[in-house]
């Protein structure tokens, strides 16, 4: 504002808003409507005054919190779950709104900075190495227990540990390769090595589970023909299996507390499966091997069938869990769309980013491996100069890419919204 000009009743609220939020053009300082937006002020709340048509203010969403609605005497579980998810979504929007009110929005935990990402990558690498070396020791222990007992349930747990060892090695190799930057051969990085590794592990585990199912069924047939007796489970074998369960539980806690990312999520699922499978091995193998000998009664000889039955249950559970994990990664690699809550978050960010964004034309968000690829089409005034339009689009792109779950964001600038979104891109069609 010029020094010789004083604020008076002739200065409108709109003019004040633009003067505080924008820098006048040197060639036309009196043209407020075409003023240049300041980068440091583009997220200031003063810029969004009078633009309530864009979206509801955050206070409107806060009124929808379950604590403000009041508690009913009896709420069905499904309704309570709905309100819990809604509250989580509103709290995420509160963080985004808070980030818009500060110049140092990197401190808001809805965003991530490079230092925290590097620290999490180091934590994941340490966890992967720890799990790998622990699986080596547990594999040796299970090999001893299997040799001493001959229990199919314990042998199935041994084979599971073999795959655990392979999975730890594969995930560690994938994590190591992801950290190696090759900007010319892999310009976007190699983050999709993680879901590929998970799919490979799922195939291995499925094959192993099917083989164990076949062997367990054959064992039941041999037992009915009195060609196979109950396993001889010693105290040492039981002690080894109990130790394995304790170690696996500790590894699961470490992954839950310090790990993050698709690779560590696969290890968490693997540790959980191992806890259940090893517990079942200890239970079924121990009962089948020790109970008939302790009781010494003929009618208890049928308990020997618990060993192959336990192996069947373990194999079926492993097959089911890894099938779902592998199917999810295949779906993500194929480019499955993001859930509605994530798209709503993207829309909230875009609508509240800059007052000169007239409309949102299109929002696309779909899986790009472990994270999302986001495409946004925004409508700006058609007479806006290239520099100002570029600054708005690039600023919004950087803001979206600061979301931890966004790997790459593209912001397309447009001046009208009547065209069909599919007219701008080639559409992949079937060759049928």
GROMACS .gro file of C-alpha atoms in nm:
model
  432
    1UNK     CA    1   0.000   0.000   0.000
    2UNK     CA    2   0.149   0.342  -0.089
    3UNK     CA    3   0.278   0.548   0.203
    4UNK     CA    4   0.057   0.848   0.124
    5UNK     CA    5  -0.260   0.641   0.124
    6UNK     CA    6  -0.460   0.590   0.440
    7UNK     CA    7  -0.726   0.338   0.516
    8UNK     CA    8  -1.072   0.488   0.501
    9UNK     CA    9  -1.429   0.392   0.444
   10UNK     CA   10  -1.382   0.399   0.066
   11UNK     CA   11  -1.144   0.102   0.074
   12UNK     CA   12  -1.357  -0.210   0.038
   13UNK     CA   13  -1.306  -0.536   0.222
   14UNK     CA   14  -1.234  -0.712  -0.107
   15UNK     CA   15  -0.965  -0.457  -0.194
   16UNK     CA   16  -0.803  -0.499   0.147
   17UNK     CA   17  -0.804  -0.875   0.101
   18UNK     CA   18  -0.625  -0.851  -0.230
   19UNK     CA   19  -0.377  -0.591  -0.108
   20UNK     CA   20  -0.274  -0.803   0.187
   21UNK     CA   21  -0.271  -1.126  -0.011
   22UNK     CA   22  -0.120  -1.013  -0.340
   23UNK     CA   23   0.155  -0.795  -0.478
   24UNK     CA   24   0.037  -0.535  -0.738
   25UNK     CA   25   0.181  -0.560  -1.087
   26UNK     CA   26   0.451  -0.299  -1.157
   27UNK     CA   27   0.295  -0.207  -1.492
   28UNK     CA   28  -0.057  -0.169  -1.348
   29UNK     CA   29  -0.052  -0.124  -0.969
   30UNK     CA   30  -0.419  -0.019  -0.950
   31UNK     CA   31  -0.550  -0.337  -1.114
   32UNK     CA   32  -0.627  -0.538  -0.803
   33UNK     CA   33  -0.800  -0.824  -0.982
   34UNK     CA   34  -0.485  -0.913  -1.180
   35UNK     CA   35  -0.245  -0.879  -0.887
   36UNK     CA   36   0.036  -1.135  -0.852
   37UNK     CA   37  -0.024  -1.389  -0.575
   38UNK     CA   38   0.246  -1.407  -0.310
   39UNK     CA   39   0.385  -1.759  -0.258
   40UNK     CA   40   0.419  -1.706   0.116
   41UNK     CA   41   0.064  -1.580   0.147
   42UNK     CA   42  -0.110  -1.821  -0.088
   43UNK     CA   43  -0.214  -2.045   0.201
   44UNK     CA   44  -0.309  -1.762   0.438
   45UNK     CA   45  -0.667  -1.782   0.567
   46UNK     CA   46  -0.726  -1.422   0.453
   47UNK     CA   47  -0.711  -1.545   0.093
   48UNK     CA   48  -1.006  -1.776   0.141
   49UNK     CA   49  -1.236  -1.520   0.299
   50UNK     CA   50  -1.560  -1.495   0.108
   51UNK     CA   51  -1.500  -1.823  -0.073
   52UNK     CA   52  -1.732  -2.043   0.132
   53UNK     CA   53  -1.879  -2.181  -0.189
   54UNK     CA   54  -1.565  -2.393  -0.231
   55UNK     CA   55  -1.622  -2.621   0.062
   56UNK     CA   56  -1.753  -2.618   0.413
   57UNK     CA   57  -1.516  -2.461   0.667
   58UNK     CA   58  -1.346  -2.704   0.900
   59UNK     CA   59  -1.582  -2.600   1.182
   60UNK     CA   60  -1.873  -2.756   0.993
   61UNK     CA   61  -1.689  -3.090   0.981
   62UNK     CA   62  -1.594  -3.061   1.348
   63UNK     CA   63  -1.963  -3.035   1.436
   64UNK     CA   64  -2.004  -3.384   1.289
   65UNK     CA   65  -1.769  -3.539   1.545
   66UNK     CA   66  -1.943  -3.808   1.746
   67UNK     CA   67  -1.858  -3.628   2.073
   68UNK     CA   68  -2.061  -3.328   1.954
   69UNK     CA   69  -2.357  -3.531   1.837
   70UNK     CA   70  -2.418  -3.698   2.170
   71UNK     CA   71  -2.421  -4.059   2.274
   72UNK     CA   72  -2.725  -4.277   2.233
   73UNK     CA   73  -2.812  -4.536   2.493
   74UNK     CA   74  -2.758  -4.823   2.259
   75UNK     CA   75  -2.558  -4.795   1.936
   76UNK     CA   76  -2.512  -5.095   1.707
   77UNK     CA   77  -2.156  -5.200   1.645
   78UNK     CA   78  -2.175  -5.108   1.275
   79UNK     CA   79  -2.296  -4.755   1.359
   80UNK     CA   80  -2.021  -4.710   1.618
   81UNK     CA   81  -1.763  -4.822   1.361
   82UNK     CA   82  -1.902  -4.568   1.112
   83UNK     CA   83  -1.863  -4.283   1.361
   84UNK     CA   84  -1.513  -4.397   1.454
   85UNK     CA   85  -1.399  -4.384   1.091
   86UNK     CA   86  -1.575  -4.051   1.039
   87UNK     CA   87  -1.396  -3.902   1.340
   88UNK     CA   88  -1.061  -4.022   1.205
   89UNK     CA   89  -1.136  -3.860   0.870
   90UNK     CA   90  -1.235  -3.529   1.032
   91UNK     CA   91  -0.916  -3.526   1.241
   92UNK     CA   92  -0.712  -3.574   0.921
   93UNK     CA   93  -0.889  -3.274   0.766
   94UNK     CA   94  -0.816  -3.073   1.082
   95UNK     CA   95  -0.446  -3.140   1.038
   96UNK     CA   96  -0.462  -3.030   0.676
   97UNK     CA   97  -0.646  -2.711   0.772
   98UNK     CA   98  -0.388  -2.645   1.044
   99UNK     CA   99  -0.111  -2.689   0.788
  100UNK     CA  100  -0.271  -2.417   0.576
  101UNK     CA  101  -0.253  -2.176   0.869
  102UNK     CA  102   0.123  -2.194   0.916
  103UNK     CA  103   0.420  -2.112   0.699
  104UNK     CA  104   0.606  -2.416   0.830
  105UNK     CA  105   0.347  -2.676   0.742
  106UNK     CA  106   0.614  -2.946   0.728
  107UNK     CA  107   0.582  -2.977   1.105
  108UNK     CA  108   0.225  -3.101   1.067
  109UNK     CA  109   0.237  -3.477   1.093
  110UNK     CA  110  -0.004  -3.527   0.805
  111UNK     CA  111   0.298  -3.444   0.590
  112UNK     CA  112   0.639  -3.599   0.593
  113UNK     CA  113   0.983  -3.455   0.537
  114UNK     CA  114   1.292  -3.609   0.390
  115UNK     CA  115   1.462  -3.657   0.726
  116UNK     CA  116   1.177  -3.863   0.871
  117UNK     CA  117   1.161  -4.073   0.555
  118UNK     CA  118   1.533  -4.146   0.573
  119UNK     CA  119   1.503  -4.237   0.942
  120UNK     CA  120   1.213  -4.473   0.871
  121UNK     CA  121   1.409  -4.632   0.587
  122UNK     CA  122   1.699  -4.697   0.826
  123UNK     CA  123   1.462  -4.844   1.084
  124UNK     CA  124   1.311  -5.075   0.823
  125UNK     CA  125   1.657  -5.190   0.711
  126UNK     CA  126   1.753  -5.273   1.072
  127UNK     CA  127   1.427  -5.464   1.124
  128UNK     CA  128   1.477  -5.661   0.803
  129UNK     CA  129   1.829  -5.764   0.906
  130UNK     CA  130   1.715  -5.853   1.258
  131UNK     CA  131   1.431  -6.071   1.128
  132UNK     CA  132   1.662  -6.237   0.876
  133UNK     CA  133   1.927  -6.341   1.131
  134UNK     CA  134   1.662  -6.444   1.385
  135UNK     CA  135   1.502  -6.669   1.124
  136UNK     CA  136   1.840  -6.834   1.060
  137UNK     CA  137   1.871  -6.931   1.427
  138UNK     CA  138   1.507  -7.039   1.452
  139UNK     CA  139   1.545  -7.252   1.141
  140UNK     CA  140   1.830  -7.444   1.303
  141UNK     CA  141   1.625  -7.494   1.620
  142UNK     CA  142   1.322  -7.621   1.429
  143UNK     CA  143   1.541  -7.855   1.227
  144UNK     CA  144   1.658  -8.015   1.553
  145UNK     CA  145   1.299  -8.036   1.684
  146UNK     CA  146   1.176  -8.193   1.359
  147UNK     CA  147   1.456  -8.450   1.358
  148UNK     CA  148   1.386  -8.546   1.719
  149UNK     CA  149   1.007  -8.573   1.688
  150UNK     CA  150   0.919  -8.654   1.327
  151UNK     CA  151   0.595  -8.458   1.378
  152UNK     CA  152   0.429  -8.338   1.059
  153UNK     CA  153   0.300  -8.030   1.240
  154UNK     CA  154   0.653  -7.937   1.348
  155UNK     CA  155   0.792  -8.022   1.003
  156UNK     CA  156   0.532  -7.790   0.848
  157UNK     CA  157   0.655  -7.519   1.083
  158UNK     CA  158   1.014  -7.596   0.973
  159UNK     CA  159   0.924  -7.554   0.608
  160UNK     CA  160   0.746  -7.231   0.699
  161UNK     CA  161   1.071  -7.110   0.855
  162UNK     CA  162   1.258  -7.195   0.534
  163UNK     CA  163   1.023  -6.965   0.347
  164UNK     CA  164   1.060  -6.705   0.623
  165UNK     CA  165   1.432  -6.711   0.565
  166UNK     CA  166   1.382  -6.669   0.193
  167UNK     CA  167   1.126  -6.392   0.250
  168UNK     CA  168   1.360  -6.203   0.480
  169UNK     CA  169   1.638  -6.227   0.223
  170UNK     CA  170   1.412  -6.116  -0.062
  171UNK     CA  171   1.270  -5.821   0.132
  172UNK     CA  172   1.617  -5.717   0.247
  173UNK     CA  173   1.743  -5.730  -0.112
  174UNK     CA  174   1.441  -5.532  -0.234
  175UNK     CA  175   1.494  -5.270   0.037
  176UNK     CA  176   1.863  -5.244  -0.052
  177UNK     CA  177   1.790  -5.201  -0.422
  178UNK     CA  178   1.523  -4.938  -0.352
  179UNK     CA  179   1.778  -4.722  -0.171
  180UNK     CA  180   2.012  -4.726  -0.470
  181UNK     CA  181   1.922  -4.438  -0.697
  182UNK     CA  182   1.955  -4.494  -1.073
  183UNK     CA  183   1.801  -4.178  -1.221
  184UNK     CA  184   1.871  -4.277  -1.582
  185UNK     CA  185   1.754  -4.638  -1.585
  186UNK     CA  186   1.482  -4.592  -1.317
  187UNK     CA  187   1.383  -4.222  -1.326
  188UNK     CA  188   1.095  -4.267  -1.081
  189UNK     CA  189   1.286  -4.494  -0.844
  190UNK     CA  190   1.229  -4.861  -0.770
  191UNK     CA  191   0.964  -4.845  -0.500
  192UNK     CA  192   0.756  -5.107  -0.680
  193UNK     CA  193   1.017  -5.370  -0.597
  194UNK     CA  194   0.844  -5.410  -0.260
  195UNK     CA  195   0.503  -5.525  -0.391
  196UNK     CA  196   0.677  -5.744  -0.649
  197UNK     CA  197   0.874  -5.913  -0.369
  198UNK     CA  198   0.554  -5.965  -0.170
  199UNK     CA  199   0.389  -6.133  -0.471
  200UNK     CA  200   0.689  -6.363  -0.517
  201UNK     CA  201   0.670  -6.462  -0.150
  202UNK     CA  202   0.296  -6.524  -0.177
  203UNK     CA  203   0.356  -6.765  -0.465
  204UNK     CA  204   0.625  -6.950  -0.266
  205UNK     CA  205   0.405  -6.978   0.041
  206UNK     CA  206   0.105  -7.097  -0.162
  207UNK     CA  207   0.314  -7.370  -0.328
  208UNK     CA  208   0.454  -7.481   0.006
  209UNK     CA  209   0.111  -7.490   0.169
  210UNK     CA  210  -0.034  -7.705  -0.108
  211UNK     CA  211   0.253  -7.954  -0.072
  212UNK     CA  212   0.199  -7.972   0.305
  213UNK     CA  213  -0.172  -8.031   0.255
  214UNK     CA  214  -0.100  -8.323   0.023
  215UNK     CA  215   0.156  -8.473   0.262
  216UNK     CA  216  -0.080  -8.440   0.559
  217UNK     CA  217  -0.363  -8.615   0.375
  218UNK     CA  218  -0.126  -8.897   0.280
  219UNK     CA  219  -0.019  -8.926   0.645
  220UNK     CA  220  -0.382  -8.966   0.755
  221UNK     CA  221  -0.426  -9.243   0.498
  222UNK     CA  222  -0.111  -9.420   0.623
  223UNK     CA  223  -0.230  -9.392   0.984
  224UNK     CA  224  -0.563  -9.553   0.899
  225UNK     CA  225  -0.366  -9.842   0.746
  226UNK     CA  226  -0.145  -9.861   1.058
  227UNK     CA  227   0.159  -9.779   0.845
  228UNK     CA  228   0.248  -9.469   1.045
  229UNK     CA  229   0.255  -9.415   1.420
  230UNK     CA  230   0.220  -9.103   1.630
  231UNK     CA  231   0.526  -8.875   1.643
  232UNK     CA  232   0.768  -8.899   1.935
  233UNK     CA  233   0.781  -8.544   2.068
  234UNK     CA  234   1.055  -8.504   2.330
  235UNK     CA  235   1.084  -8.238   2.600
  236UNK     CA  236   1.369  -8.076   2.405
  237UNK     CA  237   1.151  -8.048   2.094
  238UNK     CA  238   0.870  -7.891   2.296
  239UNK     CA  239   1.113  -7.646   2.457
  240UNK     CA  240   1.253  -7.544   2.119
  241UNK     CA  241   0.905  -7.479   1.979
  242UNK     CA  242   0.808  -7.274   2.286
  243UNK     CA  243   1.124  -7.065   2.244
  244UNK     CA  244   1.041  -7.008   1.878
  245UNK     CA  245   0.696  -6.874   1.972
  246UNK     CA  246   0.845  -6.628   2.224
  247UNK     CA  247   1.105  -6.501   1.975
  248UNK     CA  248   0.844  -6.462   1.699
  249UNK     CA  249   0.620  -6.265   1.935
  250UNK     CA  250   0.908  -6.028   2.016
  251UNK     CA  251   0.982  -5.979   1.645
  252UNK     CA  252   0.614  -5.904   1.581
  253UNK     CA  253   0.615  -5.637   1.854
  254UNK     CA  254   0.929  -5.478   1.703
  255UNK     CA  255   0.773  -5.468   1.356
  256UNK     CA  256   0.453  -5.317   1.495
  257UNK     CA  257   0.629  -5.048   1.699
  258UNK     CA  258   0.919  -4.939   1.478
  259UNK     CA  259   0.839  -5.057   1.124
  260UNK     CA  260   0.642  -4.894   0.846
  261UNK     CA  261   0.591  -4.967   0.478
  262UNK     CA  262   0.472  -5.250   0.260
  263UNK     CA  263   0.779  -5.469   0.316
  264UNK     CA  264   0.755  -5.445   0.694
  265UNK     CA  265   0.379  -5.499   0.673
  266UNK     CA  266   0.450  -5.828   0.497
  267UNK     CA  267   0.695  -5.921   0.774
  268UNK     CA  268   0.436  -5.830   1.039
  269UNK     CA  269   0.185  -6.060   0.873
  270UNK     CA  270   0.453  -6.328   0.850
  271UNK     CA  271   0.540  -6.304   1.221
  272UNK     CA  272   0.172  -6.319   1.314
  273UNK     CA  273   0.125  -6.626   1.096
  274UNK     CA  274   0.431  -6.787   1.254
  275UNK     CA  275   0.300  -6.728   1.606
  276UNK     CA  276  -0.026  -6.900   1.518
  277UNK     CA  277   0.132  -7.182   1.316
  278UNK     CA  278   0.401  -7.256   1.576
  279UNK     CA  279   0.143  -7.252   1.854
  280UNK     CA  280  -0.069  -7.497   1.656
  281UNK     CA  281   0.239  -7.711   1.590
  282UNK     CA  282   0.321  -7.717   1.959
  283UNK     CA  283  -0.037  -7.799   2.055
  284UNK     CA  284  -0.122  -8.062   1.795
  285UNK     CA  285   0.224  -8.217   1.777
  286UNK     CA  286   0.255  -8.226   2.156
  287UNK     CA  287  -0.088  -8.382   2.208
  288UNK     CA  288  -0.043  -8.637   1.930
  289UNK     CA  289   0.305  -8.736   2.047
  290UNK     CA  290   0.274  -8.728   2.425
  291UNK     CA  291  -0.087  -8.793   2.527
  292UNK     CA  292  -0.122  -9.157   2.407
  293UNK     CA  293   0.206  -9.254   2.572
  294UNK     CA  294   0.114  -9.084   2.899
  295UNK     CA  295  -0.235  -9.232   2.922
  296UNK     CA  296  -0.141  -9.571   2.782
  297UNK     CA  297  -0.496  -9.654   2.681
  298UNK     CA  298  -0.593  -9.796   2.345
  299UNK     CA  299  -0.888  -9.564   2.291
  300UNK     CA  300  -0.651  -9.268   2.300
  301UNK     CA  301  -0.451  -9.397   2.004
  302UNK     CA  302  -0.677  -9.200   1.769
  303UNK     CA  303  -0.522  -8.884   1.909
  304UNK     CA  304  -0.230  -8.946   1.673
  305UNK     CA  305  -0.448  -8.805   1.395
  306UNK     CA  306  -0.417  -8.464   1.559
  307UNK     CA  307  -0.068  -8.428   1.412
  308UNK     CA  308  -0.164  -8.434   1.039
  309UNK     CA  309  -0.490  -8.251   1.116
  310UNK     CA  310  -0.288  -7.974   1.278
  311UNK     CA  311  -0.060  -7.961   0.974
  312UNK     CA  312  -0.367  -7.929   0.748
  313UNK     CA  313  -0.504  -7.641   0.956
  314UNK     CA  314  -0.169  -7.462   0.958
  315UNK     CA  315  -0.122  -7.503   0.583
  316UNK     CA  316  -0.476  -7.386   0.507
  317UNK     CA  317  -0.433  -7.074   0.720
  318UNK     CA  318  -0.098  -6.988   0.560
  319UNK     CA  319  -0.242  -7.041   0.211
  320UNK     CA  320  -0.544  -6.821   0.287
  321UNK     CA  321  -0.349  -6.532   0.441
  322UNK     CA  322  -0.080  -6.517   0.172
  323UNK     CA  323  -0.337  -6.546  -0.105
  324UNK     CA  324  -0.512  -6.232   0.018
  325UNK     CA  325  -0.183  -6.047   0.067
  326UNK     CA  326  -0.061  -6.137  -0.283
  327UNK     CA  327  -0.398  -6.055  -0.443
  328UNK     CA  328  -0.395  -5.712  -0.279
  329UNK     CA  329  -0.049  -5.632  -0.418
  330UNK     CA  330  -0.145  -5.748  -0.767
  331UNK     CA  331  -0.450  -5.522  -0.751
  332UNK     CA  332  -0.236  -5.227  -0.643
  333UNK     CA  333   0.023  -5.284  -0.917
  334UNK     CA  334  -0.262  -5.296  -1.168
  335UNK     CA  335  -0.357  -4.940  -1.068
  336UNK     CA  336  -0.661  -4.986  -0.844
  337UNK     CA  337  -0.832  -4.663  -0.744
  338UNK     CA  338  -0.784  -4.505  -0.403
  339UNK     CA  339  -1.055  -4.527  -0.141
  340UNK     CA  340  -1.310  -4.240  -0.131
  341UNK     CA  341  -1.170  -4.098   0.194
  342UNK     CA  342  -0.830  -4.039   0.034
  343UNK     CA  343  -0.986  -3.872  -0.273
  344UNK     CA  344  -1.190  -3.650  -0.039
  345UNK     CA  345  -0.869  -3.549   0.135
  346UNK     CA  346  -0.712  -3.454  -0.200
  347UNK     CA  347  -1.021  -3.250  -0.291
  348UNK     CA  348  -1.010  -3.069   0.044
  349UNK     CA  349  -0.645  -2.974  -0.009
  350UNK     CA  350  -0.705  -2.849  -0.364
  351UNK     CA  351  -1.018  -2.648  -0.283
  352UNK     CA  352  -0.850  -2.469   0.006
  353UNK     CA  353  -0.513  -2.414  -0.158
  354UNK     CA  354  -0.564  -2.088  -0.350
  355UNK     CA  355  -0.858  -1.847  -0.402
  356UNK     CA  356  -0.794  -1.816  -0.776
  357UNK     CA  357  -0.869  -2.185  -0.829
  358UNK     CA  358  -1.220  -2.152  -0.969
  359UNK     CA  359  -1.315  -2.519  -0.991
  360UNK     CA  360  -1.187  -2.873  -0.967
  361UNK     CA  361  -1.241  -3.040  -1.302
  362UNK     CA  362  -1.112  -3.393  -1.235
  363UNK     CA  363  -0.944  -3.583  -0.952
  364UNK     CA  364  -0.784  -3.921  -1.005
  365UNK     CA  365  -0.594  -4.116  -0.743
  366UNK     CA  366  -0.484  -4.473  -0.795
  367UNK     CA  367  -0.224  -4.712  -0.663
  368UNK     CA  368   0.122  -4.680  -0.809
  369UNK     CA  369   0.284  -4.970  -0.629
  370UNK     CA  370   0.319  -4.899  -0.258
  371UNK     CA  371   0.178  -4.545  -0.280
  372UNK     CA  372  -0.058  -4.337  -0.493
  373UNK     CA  373  -0.032  -4.145  -0.816
  374UNK     CA  374  -0.258  -3.839  -0.809
  375UNK     CA  375  -0.387  -3.642  -1.108
  376UNK     CA  376  -0.577  -3.317  -1.053
  377UNK     CA  377  -0.729  -3.083  -1.314
  378UNK     CA  378  -0.792  -2.733  -1.178
  379UNK     CA  379  -0.968  -2.443  -1.351
  380UNK     CA  380  -0.800  -2.100  -1.338
  381UNK     CA  381  -0.909  -1.765  -1.489
  382UNK     CA  382  -0.857  -1.776  -1.865
  383UNK     CA  383  -0.683  -1.435  -1.874
  384UNK     CA  384  -0.424  -1.530  -1.608
  385UNK     CA  385  -0.063  -1.501  -1.720
  386UNK     CA  386   0.151  -1.813  -1.756
  387UNK     CA  387   0.381  -1.730  -1.465
  388UNK     CA  388   0.100  -1.696  -1.211
  389UNK     CA  389  -0.078  -2.009  -1.337
  390UNK     CA  390   0.248  -2.204  -1.322
  391UNK     CA  391   0.319  -2.092  -0.965
  392UNK     CA  392  -0.024  -2.201  -0.847
  393UNK     CA  393  -0.006  -2.538  -1.023
  394UNK     CA  394   0.348  -2.616  -0.910
  395UNK     CA  395   0.275  -2.511  -0.553
  396UNK     CA  396  -0.029  -2.738  -0.539
  397UNK     CA  397   0.173  -3.024  -0.688
  398UNK     CA  398   0.444  -2.989  -0.423
  399UNK     CA  399   0.182  -2.973  -0.149
  400UNK     CA  400   0.018  -3.294  -0.268
  401UNK     CA  401   0.354  -3.473  -0.296
  402UNK     CA  402   0.429  -3.388   0.067
  403UNK     CA  403   0.158  -3.634   0.163
  404UNK     CA  404   0.330  -3.951   0.275
  405UNK     CA  405   0.103  -4.177   0.071
  406UNK     CA  406   0.151  -3.982  -0.254
  407UNK     CA  407   0.444  -4.091  -0.469
  408UNK     CA  408   0.382  -3.854  -0.760
  409UNK     CA  409   0.125  -3.580  -0.827
  410UNK     CA  410   0.036  -3.414  -1.157
  411UNK     CA  411  -0.160  -3.088  -1.168
  412UNK     CA  412  -0.316  -2.996  -1.504
  413UNK     CA  413  -0.422  -2.633  -1.558
  414UNK     CA  414  -0.738  -2.553  -1.751
  415UNK     CA  415  -0.958  -2.249  -1.813
  416UNK     CA  416  -1.293  -2.424  -1.868
  417UNK     CA  417  -1.466  -2.734  -1.738
  418UNK     CA  418  -1.733  -2.819  -1.997
  419UNK     CA  419  -1.522  -3.071  -2.189
  420UNK     CA  420  -1.531  -3.442  -2.114
  421UNK     CA  421  -1.230  -3.551  -1.900
  422UNK     CA  422  -1.162  -3.854  -2.121
  423UNK     CA  423  -1.113  -3.630  -2.426
  424UNK     CA  424  -0.773  -3.519  -2.295
  425UNK     CA  425  -0.606  -3.860  -2.282
  426UNK     CA  426  -0.579  -4.175  -2.483
  427UNK     CA  427  -0.813  -4.443  -2.353
  428UNK     CA  428  -0.677  -4.797  -2.327
  429UNK     CA  429  -0.927  -5.030  -2.497
  430UNK     CA  430  -0.946  -5.406  -2.525
  431UNK     CA  431  -0.834  -5.558  -2.852
  432UNK     CA  432  -1.144  -5.776  -2.869
   0.00000   0.00000   0.00000
